[in-house]
Short mmCIF file of C-alpha atoms and ligand atoms in Angstrom, two decimals:
data_model
loop_
_atom_site.label_atom_id
_atom_site.label_comp_id
_atom_site.label_asym_id
_atom_site.label_seq_id
_atom_site.Cartn_x
_atom_site.Cartn_y
_atom_site.Cartn_z
CA MET A 1 23.91 60.54 120.35
CA MET A 2 21.17 62.32 122.19
CA ASN A 3 22.03 65.24 124.39
CA LYS A 4 20.98 64.83 128.01
CA ASN A 5 19.16 68.16 127.81
CA ASP A 6 17.12 67.21 124.77
CA PHE A 7 14.22 66.29 127.00
CA ARG A 8 13.37 70.00 127.24
CA ASN A 9 12.93 70.15 123.46
CA ILE A 10 10.56 67.18 123.63
CA ILE A 11 8.52 68.96 126.28
CA MET A 12 8.49 72.20 124.33
CA GLU A 13 7.27 70.45 121.20
CA SER A 14 4.55 68.71 123.17
CA GLY A 15 2.95 72.03 124.15
CA TYR A 16 3.10 71.29 127.88
CA PHE A 17 5.14 73.16 130.49
CA ILE A 18 6.84 71.53 133.45
CA SER A 19 7.38 72.82 136.96
CA PRO A 20 10.96 73.65 138.01
CA GLU A 21 10.84 70.81 140.57
CA LEU A 22 9.99 68.25 137.90
CA ASP A 23 12.61 69.73 135.55
CA GLU A 24 15.23 69.25 138.23
CA LEU A 25 14.20 65.66 138.87
CA ILE A 26 14.18 64.73 135.21
CA SER A 27 17.55 66.32 134.59
CA THR A 28 19.14 64.04 137.20
CA CYS A 29 17.79 60.97 135.39
CA SER A 30 20.15 59.04 133.13
CA ILE A 31 17.47 58.44 130.49
CA PRO A 32 15.55 61.73 130.60
CA CYS A 33 14.10 61.53 127.06
CA ASP A 34 12.62 58.09 127.60
CA PHE A 35 11.18 59.18 130.86
CA VAL A 36 9.64 62.31 129.39
CA ASN A 37 8.12 60.30 126.55
CA TYR A 38 6.63 57.94 129.09
CA ILE A 39 5.12 60.83 131.03
CA LEU A 40 3.74 62.55 127.93
CA SER A 41 2.06 59.40 126.68
CA ARG A 42 0.10 59.05 129.91
CA ILE A 43 -0.43 62.48 131.39
CA ASP A 44 -3.86 64.06 131.81
CA GLU A 45 -4.36 66.02 128.57
CA SER A 46 -6.13 68.90 130.29
CA LEU A 47 -2.97 69.85 132.21
CA ILE A 48 -0.98 72.90 131.17
CA VAL A 49 1.86 72.67 133.69
CA ILE A 50 3.05 69.19 134.72
CA ASP A 51 4.28 68.91 138.27
CA VAL A 52 5.92 66.12 140.31
CA LYS A 53 2.56 65.24 141.85
CA ASP A 54 1.00 64.73 138.41
CA VAL A 55 3.75 62.33 137.47
CA LYS A 56 3.19 60.41 140.66
CA GLN A 57 -0.49 60.32 139.86
CA ILE A 58 -0.08 58.62 136.51
CA GLY A 59 1.31 55.66 138.37
CA ILE A 60 4.98 56.21 138.60
CA ASP A 61 4.62 52.83 140.29
CA GLN A 62 4.58 51.34 136.86
CA PHE A 63 8.25 52.13 136.75
CA THR A 64 9.12 51.77 140.33
CA PHE A 65 6.75 49.02 141.34
CA ASN A 66 5.96 50.29 144.77
CA ARG A 67 9.31 51.88 145.32
CA GLU A 68 9.69 55.51 145.99
CA PHE A 69 10.15 57.96 143.19
CA ASP A 70 13.74 58.65 144.19
CA ASP A 71 14.65 54.98 144.01
CA PHE A 72 13.68 55.03 140.39
CA TYR A 73 16.29 57.69 139.75
CA ASN A 74 18.91 56.02 141.85
CA PHE A 75 18.33 52.86 139.95
CA ASN A 76 18.47 54.48 136.58
CA SER A 77 21.56 56.45 137.30
CA GLN A 78 23.37 53.18 137.96
CA ILE A 79 22.48 51.69 134.61
CA GLU A 80 24.56 52.24 131.52
CA TYR A 81 22.50 51.25 128.53
CA GLU A 82 24.51 49.98 125.62
CA SER A 83 23.25 51.15 122.29
CA THR A 84 23.09 47.56 121.04
CA LYS A 85 20.82 46.59 123.91
CA PRO A 86 17.60 48.47 123.39
CA PHE A 87 16.03 47.09 126.52
CA LYS A 88 14.83 49.27 129.38
CA PRO A 89 12.94 47.23 131.97
CA LEU A 90 9.78 48.78 133.37
CA PHE A 91 9.96 46.97 136.70
CA LEU A 92 12.82 46.84 139.16
CA ASP A 93 11.72 43.99 141.31
CA ASN A 94 9.66 40.90 140.46
CA PRO A 95 8.55 39.24 143.67
CA VAL A 96 7.05 35.75 143.69
CA GLU A 97 5.03 34.34 146.56
CA ILE A 98 4.88 30.54 146.77
CA ILE A 99 1.39 29.67 147.98
CA LYS A 100 1.45 25.87 147.57
CA ASP A 101 4.25 23.44 146.78
CA ILE A 102 4.93 19.81 147.75
CA THR A 103 8.68 20.39 147.89
CA GLY A 104 10.05 19.28 151.25
CA GLN A 105 6.60 18.20 152.46
CA SER A 106 6.31 14.72 150.96
CA THR A 107 5.70 12.16 153.67
CA CYS A 108 4.35 9.16 151.81
CA VAL A 109 6.02 5.81 151.23
CA GLY A 110 3.12 4.22 149.36
CA THR A 111 1.48 1.95 151.92
CA TYR A 112 -2.08 0.67 151.54
CA LYS A 113 -3.19 2.72 154.52
CA GLU A 114 -1.79 5.86 152.92
CA PHE A 115 -3.89 5.26 149.82
CA ILE A 116 -7.02 4.86 151.95
CA ASN A 117 -6.25 8.12 153.76
CA TYR A 118 -5.42 9.90 150.50
CA PHE A 119 -8.83 9.08 149.00
CA ARG A 120 -10.57 9.93 152.28
CA ASN A 121 -8.91 13.33 152.20
CA ARG A 122 -10.00 13.83 148.58
CA TYR A 123 -13.59 12.84 149.39
CA SER A 124 -13.77 14.95 152.50
CA ILE A 125 -12.61 18.18 150.82
CA LEU A 126 -14.52 17.83 147.56
CA SER A 127 -17.73 16.58 149.21
CA LYS A 128 -17.66 19.63 151.47
CA MET A 129 -17.64 21.89 148.41
CA ILE A 130 -20.68 20.04 147.01
CA ARG A 131 -22.47 19.94 150.37
CA ASN A 132 -22.67 23.74 150.21
CA ARG A 133 -24.96 23.34 147.23
CA VAL A 134 -27.05 20.27 148.01
CA ASN A 135 -28.52 18.70 151.10
CA ALA A 136 -27.21 15.15 150.78
CA ARG A 137 -27.64 12.02 152.89
CA SER A 138 -25.20 9.23 153.57
CA ILE A 139 -25.59 6.17 151.35
CA GLU A 140 -25.95 3.97 154.42
CA SER A 141 -28.92 5.97 155.73
CA ILE A 142 -30.66 5.66 152.37
CA ILE A 143 -30.10 1.90 152.22
CA ILE A 144 -31.30 1.32 155.79
CA ASN A 145 -34.41 3.47 155.43
CA LYS A 146 -35.04 2.75 151.81
CA LYS A 147 -38.81 2.65 152.15
CA MET A 148 -38.75 6.14 153.66
CA ALA A 149 -36.29 7.41 151.09
CA ILE A 150 -38.34 6.46 148.07
CA GLY A 151 -38.96 9.62 146.17
CA GLU A 152 -36.22 12.22 145.73
CA ALA A 153 -32.87 12.17 147.53
CA SER A 154 -29.32 13.41 147.08
CA ILE A 155 -26.03 11.65 147.69
CA ILE A 156 -22.41 12.73 147.34
CA GLY A 157 -19.90 10.10 146.32
CA MET A 158 -16.72 9.27 144.51
CA VAL A 159 -17.28 7.66 141.13
CA SER A 160 -16.03 4.08 141.61
CA ASP A 161 -17.27 2.62 138.34
CA ILE A 162 -18.79 3.73 135.05
CA SER A 163 -20.44 1.25 132.69
CA THR A 164 -22.88 1.29 129.80
CA THR A 165 -25.88 -1.04 129.95
CA THR A 166 -26.97 -3.19 126.98
CA ASN A 167 -29.64 -0.55 126.31
CA GLY A 168 -27.01 2.15 126.05
CA HIS A 169 -27.78 3.79 129.41
CA LYS A 170 -25.02 4.92 131.76
CA LEU A 171 -24.64 3.19 135.08
CA ILE A 172 -22.52 5.10 137.59
CA GLU A 173 -21.46 3.53 140.84
CA LEU A 174 -20.93 6.04 143.65
CA GLU A 175 -19.10 5.36 146.87
CA ASP A 176 -19.15 7.37 150.09
CA PRO A 177 -17.53 6.39 153.43
CA THR A 178 -20.70 4.45 154.33
CA GLY A 179 -21.43 2.39 151.21
CA TYR A 180 -22.10 2.09 147.47
CA PHE A 181 -25.07 3.17 145.38
CA SER A 182 -25.83 2.91 141.65
CA VAL A 183 -27.09 5.76 139.53
CA LEU A 184 -28.78 5.30 136.17
CA ILE A 185 -28.76 7.92 133.41
CA LYS A 186 -30.86 7.04 130.39
CA GLU A 187 -29.52 7.60 126.91
CA SER A 188 -32.58 9.72 126.08
CA ASP A 189 -32.04 11.88 129.16
CA ASP A 190 -30.87 15.50 128.90
CA LEU A 191 -28.28 14.62 131.54
CA TYR A 192 -26.65 12.04 129.30
CA GLU A 193 -24.21 14.49 127.69
CA GLU A 194 -23.03 15.63 131.11
CA ALA A 195 -22.80 12.01 132.29
CA ASN A 196 -20.56 11.31 129.32
CA LYS A 197 -18.00 13.64 130.89
CA LEU A 198 -17.87 11.76 134.18
CA ILE A 199 -14.63 9.96 134.97
CA LYS A 200 -13.56 7.54 137.65
CA ASP A 201 -12.48 8.79 141.08
CA GLU A 202 -14.01 12.24 140.76
CA VAL A 203 -16.41 13.39 143.49
CA ILE A 204 -19.93 14.44 142.48
CA GLY A 205 -23.37 14.94 143.94
CA ILE A 206 -26.46 13.31 142.44
CA THR A 207 -30.06 14.25 143.04
CA GLY A 208 -32.49 11.63 141.81
CA SER A 209 -35.35 9.32 142.58
CA ILE A 210 -34.70 6.10 144.45
CA PHE A 211 -36.06 2.99 142.76
CA SER A 212 -37.97 0.59 144.99
CA SER A 213 -35.91 -2.34 143.73
CA GLY A 214 -32.19 -2.53 144.54
CA ASN A 215 -29.78 0.20 145.61
CA ILE A 216 -30.25 2.34 142.56
CA MET A 217 -31.52 5.80 141.68
CA GLY A 218 -32.45 7.55 138.45
CA ALA A 219 -30.43 10.75 138.21
CA LYS A 220 -32.19 14.09 137.79
CA LYS A 221 -29.23 16.35 138.43
CA ILE A 222 -25.45 16.05 138.64
CA ILE A 223 -23.75 18.52 140.98
CA PHE A 224 -20.07 19.22 140.40
CA PRO A 225 -17.78 20.96 142.90
CA ASP A 226 -17.11 23.48 140.06
CA VAL A 227 -16.13 27.12 140.34
CA PRO A 228 -19.13 29.26 141.33
CA ASP A 229 -21.11 30.46 138.33
CA ARG A 230 -20.46 34.08 139.02
CA HIS A 231 -17.00 33.70 140.40
CA ILE A 232 -15.24 36.98 140.06
CA SER A 233 -11.53 36.66 139.99
CA SER A 234 -9.77 38.04 143.07
CA HIS A 235 -8.69 40.84 140.78
CA SER A 236 -11.35 43.13 139.42
CA PHE A 237 -9.40 42.84 136.20
CA ASN A 238 -12.11 44.22 133.96
CA ASN A 239 -11.58 47.68 135.33
CA SER A 240 -7.87 47.60 135.88
CA GLN A 241 -5.35 49.29 133.69
CA GLU A 242 -2.96 47.43 131.50
CA ASN A 243 0.67 47.03 132.54
CA ILE A 244 0.30 48.10 136.18
CA ASN A 245 1.39 44.59 137.12
CA GLY A 246 3.32 43.86 133.96
CA LYS A 247 3.19 40.75 131.84
CA ALA A 248 4.18 37.11 132.14
CA ALA A 249 5.28 34.73 129.41
CA PHE A 250 4.20 31.10 129.84
CA ILE A 251 6.16 28.23 128.32
CA SER A 252 6.57 24.48 128.79
CA ASP A 253 7.97 21.37 127.13
CA VAL A 254 11.27 22.86 126.03
CA HIS A 255 12.75 19.36 125.60
CA VAL A 256 16.40 20.45 125.53
CA GLY A 257 18.55 17.50 124.45
CA SER A 258 16.04 16.30 121.86
CA SER A 259 17.26 16.52 118.28
CA MET A 260 13.84 18.05 117.56
CA PHE A 261 14.50 20.99 119.94
CA LEU A 262 13.89 24.16 117.90
CA GLU A 263 17.00 26.17 118.70
CA ASN A 264 16.47 28.94 116.12
CA GLU A 265 12.93 29.56 117.27
CA TRP A 266 14.14 29.54 120.89
CA TYR A 267 16.71 32.22 120.10
CA GLY A 268 13.97 34.23 118.41
CA PHE A 269 12.11 34.09 121.71
CA VAL A 270 15.19 35.10 123.72
CA ASP A 271 15.81 38.04 121.34
CA PHE A 272 12.21 39.09 121.91
CA LEU A 273 12.72 38.97 125.68
CA LYS A 274 15.83 41.12 125.24
CA GLY A 275 13.74 43.66 123.36
CA ASP A 276 15.66 42.91 120.19
CA CYS A 277 12.56 42.69 118.01
CA LYS A 278 10.09 44.65 115.87
CA SER A 279 8.54 47.70 117.51
CA ASP A 280 5.08 46.18 118.08
CA LEU A 281 6.68 43.21 119.82
CA TYR A 282 9.01 45.53 121.72
CA GLU A 283 5.97 47.20 123.29
CA ILE A 284 4.99 43.78 124.71
CA SER A 285 8.51 42.69 125.55
CA LYS A 286 9.37 45.68 127.72
CA GLU A 287 6.49 44.86 130.06
CA ILE A 288 7.44 41.21 130.66
CA ARG A 289 8.46 40.56 134.24
CA TYR A 290 8.04 36.79 134.62
CA LEU A 291 8.75 33.66 132.64
CA VAL A 292 6.79 30.68 133.96
CA VAL A 293 7.91 27.20 132.86
CA ALA A 294 5.55 24.24 133.42
CA GLY A 295 7.76 21.21 133.02
CA ASP A 296 9.59 19.02 130.50
CA LEU A 297 12.60 21.30 130.53
CA VAL A 298 14.70 18.55 128.96
CA ASP A 299 13.88 15.47 126.89
CA GLY A 300 15.35 13.16 129.51
CA ILE A 301 16.55 9.65 128.79
CA GLY A 302 14.72 6.33 128.55
CA ILE A 303 11.31 8.02 128.57
CA PHE A 304 9.93 5.93 125.69
CA PRO A 305 11.35 3.07 123.61
CA GLY A 306 13.80 4.23 120.94
CA GLN A 307 14.04 7.76 122.37
CA ASP A 308 17.85 7.62 122.32
CA LYS A 309 17.83 7.74 118.51
CA GLU A 310 16.25 11.21 118.71
CA LEU A 311 18.53 12.72 121.34
CA SER A 312 21.21 15.29 120.55
CA ILE A 313 22.55 15.11 124.13
CA ILE A 314 22.46 11.62 125.64
CA ASP A 315 23.56 12.54 129.16
CA ILE A 316 20.81 13.80 131.48
CA TYR A 317 23.06 16.29 133.29
CA GLY A 318 24.45 17.38 129.92
CA GLN A 319 20.87 18.18 128.94
CA TYR A 320 20.32 20.33 132.06
CA LYS A 321 23.67 22.04 131.59
CA LYS A 322 22.62 23.03 128.08
CA ALA A 323 19.17 24.08 129.34
CA GLY A 324 20.93 26.28 131.90
CA GLU A 325 22.95 27.90 129.12
CA TYR A 326 19.79 28.64 127.14
CA PHE A 327 17.93 30.05 130.15
CA ASN A 328 20.85 32.08 131.41
CA GLU A 329 20.71 34.14 128.22
CA ILE A 330 17.31 35.47 129.22
CA PRO A 331 17.71 39.06 130.45
CA GLU A 332 18.09 39.37 134.20
CA HIS A 333 15.16 41.71 134.75
CA ILE A 334 12.86 38.71 134.04
CA LYS A 335 12.16 36.40 136.95
CA ILE A 336 12.16 32.75 135.87
CA ILE A 337 10.02 30.16 137.68
CA ILE A 338 10.49 26.49 136.74
CA GLY A 339 8.51 23.38 137.69
CA PRO A 340 9.20 19.80 136.51
CA GLY A 341 7.32 17.49 134.11
CA ASN A 342 7.33 13.79 133.27
CA HIS A 343 10.53 14.04 131.18
CA ASP A 344 12.46 15.65 134.04
CA ALA A 345 14.87 14.03 136.45
CA VAL A 346 12.75 14.08 139.62
CA ARG A 347 10.46 11.34 140.92
CA GLN A 348 7.85 10.35 138.35
CA ALA A 349 5.03 9.98 140.89
CA GLU A 350 3.05 13.21 141.23
CA PRO A 351 3.10 15.59 143.02
CA GLN A 352 6.74 16.05 142.00
CA PRO A 353 9.23 18.06 144.06
CA GLU A 354 11.47 20.79 142.64
CA PHE A 355 14.76 19.92 140.91
CA PRO A 356 17.64 18.81 143.13
CA ASP A 357 20.67 21.08 143.65
CA ARG A 358 22.64 19.00 141.19
CA ILE A 359 20.36 20.35 138.45
CA LYS A 360 19.60 23.78 139.90
CA LYS A 361 23.29 24.69 139.91
CA TYR A 362 23.26 25.06 136.12
CA PHE A 363 20.77 27.95 136.35
CA ARG A 364 21.11 31.58 137.36
CA ASP A 365 20.97 32.01 141.14
CA ASP A 366 17.74 33.97 141.08
CA THR A 367 15.82 31.24 139.21
CA LEU A 368 12.95 30.01 141.34
CA PHE A 369 12.27 26.27 141.30
CA VAL A 370 8.94 24.84 142.41
CA GLY A 371 7.28 21.43 142.42
CA ASN A 372 4.52 20.10 140.19
CA PRO A 373 1.80 21.16 140.79
CA ALA A 374 2.47 24.48 142.54
CA VAL A 375 0.57 27.70 143.23
CA ILE A 376 2.46 30.97 143.01
CA LYS A 377 1.47 34.61 143.09
CA ILE A 378 3.03 36.95 140.54
CA GLY A 379 2.04 40.53 139.77
CA GLY A 380 -1.15 40.16 141.81
CA ALA A 381 -2.27 37.00 139.98
CA LYS A 382 -2.53 33.58 141.59
CA VAL A 383 -1.14 31.06 139.12
CA LEU A 384 -1.67 27.30 139.42
CA MET A 385 1.12 25.59 137.50
CA TYR A 386 0.67 21.93 136.55
CA HIS A 387 2.62 20.11 133.87
CA GLY A 388 -0.60 18.43 132.73
CA ARG A 389 0.09 14.72 132.38
CA SER A 390 -3.51 14.03 133.37
CA ILE A 391 -4.67 15.71 130.15
CA ASP A 392 -3.88 12.37 128.46
CA ASP A 393 -6.46 10.77 130.79
CA PHE A 394 -9.05 13.47 130.13
CA VAL A 395 -8.62 13.01 126.37
CA ALA A 396 -8.87 9.23 126.66
CA HIS A 397 -12.03 9.24 128.78
CA ILE A 398 -14.08 12.29 127.79
CA PRO A 399 -15.23 12.33 124.15
CA SER A 400 -15.55 16.13 123.96
CA VAL A 401 -11.97 16.71 125.18
CA SER A 402 -9.26 16.79 122.53
CA TYR A 403 -5.50 17.32 122.16
CA ALA A 404 -6.22 19.99 119.57
CA ASN A 405 -8.05 22.09 122.21
CA PRO A 406 -6.17 21.38 125.43
CA THR A 407 -8.16 23.91 127.46
CA THR A 408 -11.23 21.65 127.09
CA ALA A 409 -9.45 19.30 129.51
CA MET A 410 -8.60 22.21 131.79
CA VAL A 411 -12.27 23.26 132.00
CA GLU A 412 -13.00 19.73 133.29
CA MET A 413 -10.23 20.11 135.90
CA LEU A 414 -11.97 23.21 137.20
CA LYS A 415 -15.46 21.65 137.14
CA LYS A 416 -14.17 18.64 139.05
CA ARG A 417 -11.92 20.93 141.15
CA HIS A 418 -9.17 18.35 140.64
CA LEU A 419 -6.10 18.30 138.39
CA SER A 420 -5.88 14.53 138.00
CA PRO A 421 -8.90 12.55 139.23
CA ILE A 422 -8.34 9.12 137.65
CA TYR A 423 -6.21 6.84 139.76
CA GLY A 424 -4.18 4.08 138.12
CA SER A 425 -4.05 5.41 134.59
CA ARG A 426 -1.36 7.64 132.98
CA VAL A 427 -0.54 9.66 136.10
CA SER A 428 1.16 7.80 138.86
CA ILE A 429 -0.24 9.41 142.00
CA ALA A 430 1.75 9.39 145.24
CA PRO A 431 -0.62 9.00 148.23
CA GLU A 432 0.37 12.11 150.16
CA ALA A 433 -1.53 12.91 153.34
CA HIS A 434 -3.24 15.80 151.53
CA ASP A 435 -4.51 15.59 148.00
CA HIS A 436 -2.30 18.19 146.29
CA PHE A 437 -4.30 17.94 143.06
CA ILE A 438 -7.43 19.46 144.59
CA ILE A 439 -8.12 22.98 143.34
CA ASP A 440 -9.19 24.37 146.71
CA GLN A 441 -8.38 28.05 146.31
CA ILE A 442 -9.66 29.29 142.98
CA PRO A 443 -6.67 30.56 140.99
CA ASP A 444 -6.65 33.46 138.54
CA ILE A 445 -4.68 31.48 135.98
CA ILE A 446 -4.11 27.75 135.42
CA HIS A 447 -1.04 26.98 133.33
CA CYS A 448 -0.45 23.52 131.84
CA GLY A 449 1.74 22.06 129.13
CA HIS A 450 2.53 18.43 128.31
CA VAL A 451 0.32 17.92 125.24
CA HIS A 452 2.44 20.17 122.97
CA THR A 453 -0.58 22.11 121.68
CA VAL A 454 -1.59 25.63 122.70
CA GLY A 455 -4.77 27.16 124.03
CA ALA A 456 -6.15 30.09 126.02
CA GLU A 457 -9.68 30.23 127.35
CA MET A 458 -11.53 32.06 130.10
CA TYR A 459 -13.78 29.83 132.22
CA ARG A 460 -15.84 31.50 134.96
CA GLY A 461 -13.21 34.15 135.57
CA VAL A 462 -10.23 31.78 135.48
CA LEU A 463 -7.77 32.07 132.61
CA LEU A 464 -6.75 28.64 131.31
CA LEU A 465 -3.50 28.41 129.36
CA ASN A 466 -1.62 25.68 127.59
CA SER A 467 1.79 26.77 126.46
CA GLY A 468 2.73 24.26 123.73
CA THR A 469 6.33 23.19 123.16
CA TRP A 470 9.75 23.99 121.67
CA GLN A 471 10.10 20.55 120.09
CA SER A 472 8.94 19.66 116.58
CA GLN A 473 7.17 16.37 115.89
CA THR A 474 9.10 13.28 117.02
CA GLU A 475 8.91 9.84 115.35
CA PHE A 476 7.01 8.63 118.37
CA GLN A 477 4.46 11.45 118.03
CA LYS A 478 4.15 10.71 114.30
CA ARG A 479 3.16 7.14 115.13
CA VAL A 480 0.45 8.26 117.59
CA ASN A 481 -0.64 11.02 115.18
CA LEU A 482 0.16 13.83 117.60
CA ILE A 483 0.54 17.14 115.77
CA PRO A 484 2.47 19.57 117.97
CA VAL A 485 2.12 23.36 117.85
CA PRO A 486 5.69 24.45 118.63
CA ALA A 487 7.20 27.88 119.38
CA LYS A 488 3.85 29.52 120.02
CA ILE A 489 3.23 30.86 123.53
CA PRO A 490 0.76 32.91 125.53
CA ILE A 491 1.80 36.26 127.01
CA VAL A 492 -0.58 37.54 129.65
CA ASP A 493 -1.11 41.02 131.05
CA LEU A 494 -1.29 40.24 134.77
CA SER A 495 -3.70 43.11 135.49
CA THR A 496 -6.27 42.65 132.72
CA ARG A 497 -5.54 38.95 131.90
CA LYS A 498 -5.53 39.97 128.26
CA THR A 499 -3.62 37.27 126.42
CA VAL A 500 -1.72 37.35 123.16
CA MET A 501 -0.35 34.25 121.45
CA LEU A 502 3.08 34.99 120.03
CA ASP A 503 4.44 32.82 117.26
CA PHE A 504 8.24 32.44 117.00
CA ASN A 505 8.19 30.26 113.92
O1 D5M B 1 4.15 14.29 125.91
C1 D5M B 1 3.85 14.85 124.68
C2 D5M B 1 2.58 14.30 124.17
O2 D5M B 1 2.81 12.97 123.67
C3 D5M B 1 1.47 14.15 125.20
O3 D5M B 1 0.24 14.56 124.66
C4 D5M B 1 1.33 12.73 125.44
C5 D5M B 1 1.88 12.09 124.22
N1 D5M B 1 2.48 10.85 124.66
C6 D5M B 1 3.56 10.74 125.42
N2 D5M B 1 3.80 9.44 125.71
C7 D5M B 1 2.82 8.74 125.10
C8 D5M B 1 2.50 7.34 125.00
N3 D5M B 1 3.26 6.39 125.59
N4 D5M B 1 1.42 6.99 124.27
C9 D5M B 1 0.67 7.92 123.65
N5 D5M B 1 0.92 9.24 123.71
C10 D5M B 1 1.98 9.65 124.42
P1 D5M B 1 5.61 14.35 126.53
O4 D5M B 1 5.43 14.15 127.98
O5 D5M B 1 6.17 15.67 126.21
O6 D5M B 1 6.38 13.27 125.87
FE1 FE B 2 6.53 17.43 126.80
ZN1 ZN B 3 5.10 15.93 129.28
#
């Protein structure tokens, strides 16, 4: 057992001296040695005598997170650390700001008129982003004054059809509120590769030359709403110091209730969060403030034919009860934020609202539930959470996008500034008055799951993450040749966005 006064020996051995005021403060602390070690590892090496002001200067905020110095001591004097629990949290308070969430705001019932208005809203917002970059005309004005328009012109439209001609050229039909126009991209054209990434119902701009025959133009340039080329994240993260804002762990697709749920690996993860792990991992663990969960918390029931044969818990509420037990073992200094996915017991049409009380009651009171998608702010970083069902559509329609590299789909989301453009495919879209899938504010991080593979990539200052799964390969996935990457998750430093992939296999 360490003596409370041993901190003075540590200081003596370090070669520094401390001021009487600092000595007094440290001696009132319940974990003086830890605190002294923390100070010594960060203090300006040119100092001879360390004073209270020097300690404040090295960012005592890292401990107190904007609280006053004294609070830190009050807090610590209330905590009795058990020797079996090595964990000492660095942050006392983990606030979350909800920036966008459908929960409680859904108004739609699914009428035809609502669909019209939904697509109008999508066109109006996305076309505005493109209009900043190109001087476009309405399709109607080009058709009426075609003779005058011959030569170069630009239009902004929603892609209403994509076909390939017998010669192998791409024919894109664009629609704006005033009419339709066709755009031709030749196979030999440099633009062809880009045109191959176009999908239905996205909004793009085209600059091209109008042909004298028919309502058709040859494309010279495709303009996407995209993130600006030199977008600098709201955080000047390149210069910031690590761990000022702590770290977040990102997970998804836990699939509790599936017989393929990897319980041992999960407990390895929970032990890590408790700080019960090897010293290099401990250094990461002690800085984790948030656990963000992007859907498919449970396996659900009746999700695909024959699923019941692979369930260990066949009752949906039984599955959430068990999930609650697993999550409630996570140490309390970590703030948990959970959104739903397509296996969860909320409406299947997206955007999905947060879990109902009947499910929430199984989780710790301080768990924060959000809808899907949702935008939250944690540790200074704006995080767009989306389960990622549309990734199936991106993989099916864009040849360069693959399940093995899920962030390739997420780059397309950012370019198109839309999480799920294709209507009427895998994602069932509810026609809300506002298009909640539009990426209007540029986030610092986009977090998806769903495809059960992992990835981390930086695109124009935005960190794209896919957080894999805690379920090993199911029979169903075997049949569709889906190879999951389970129990591997990204941990992100919220100040620097530095990401490590931890493997709990
Ligand atoms: O989805 C896990 C992965 O399995 C995801 O990439 C989609 C794929 N999946 C799910 N359902 C189907 C169907 N019906 N056909 C083909 N591929 C599918 P999860 O939502 O976790 O089940
Ligand atoms: Fe899943
Ligand atoms: Zn899913």
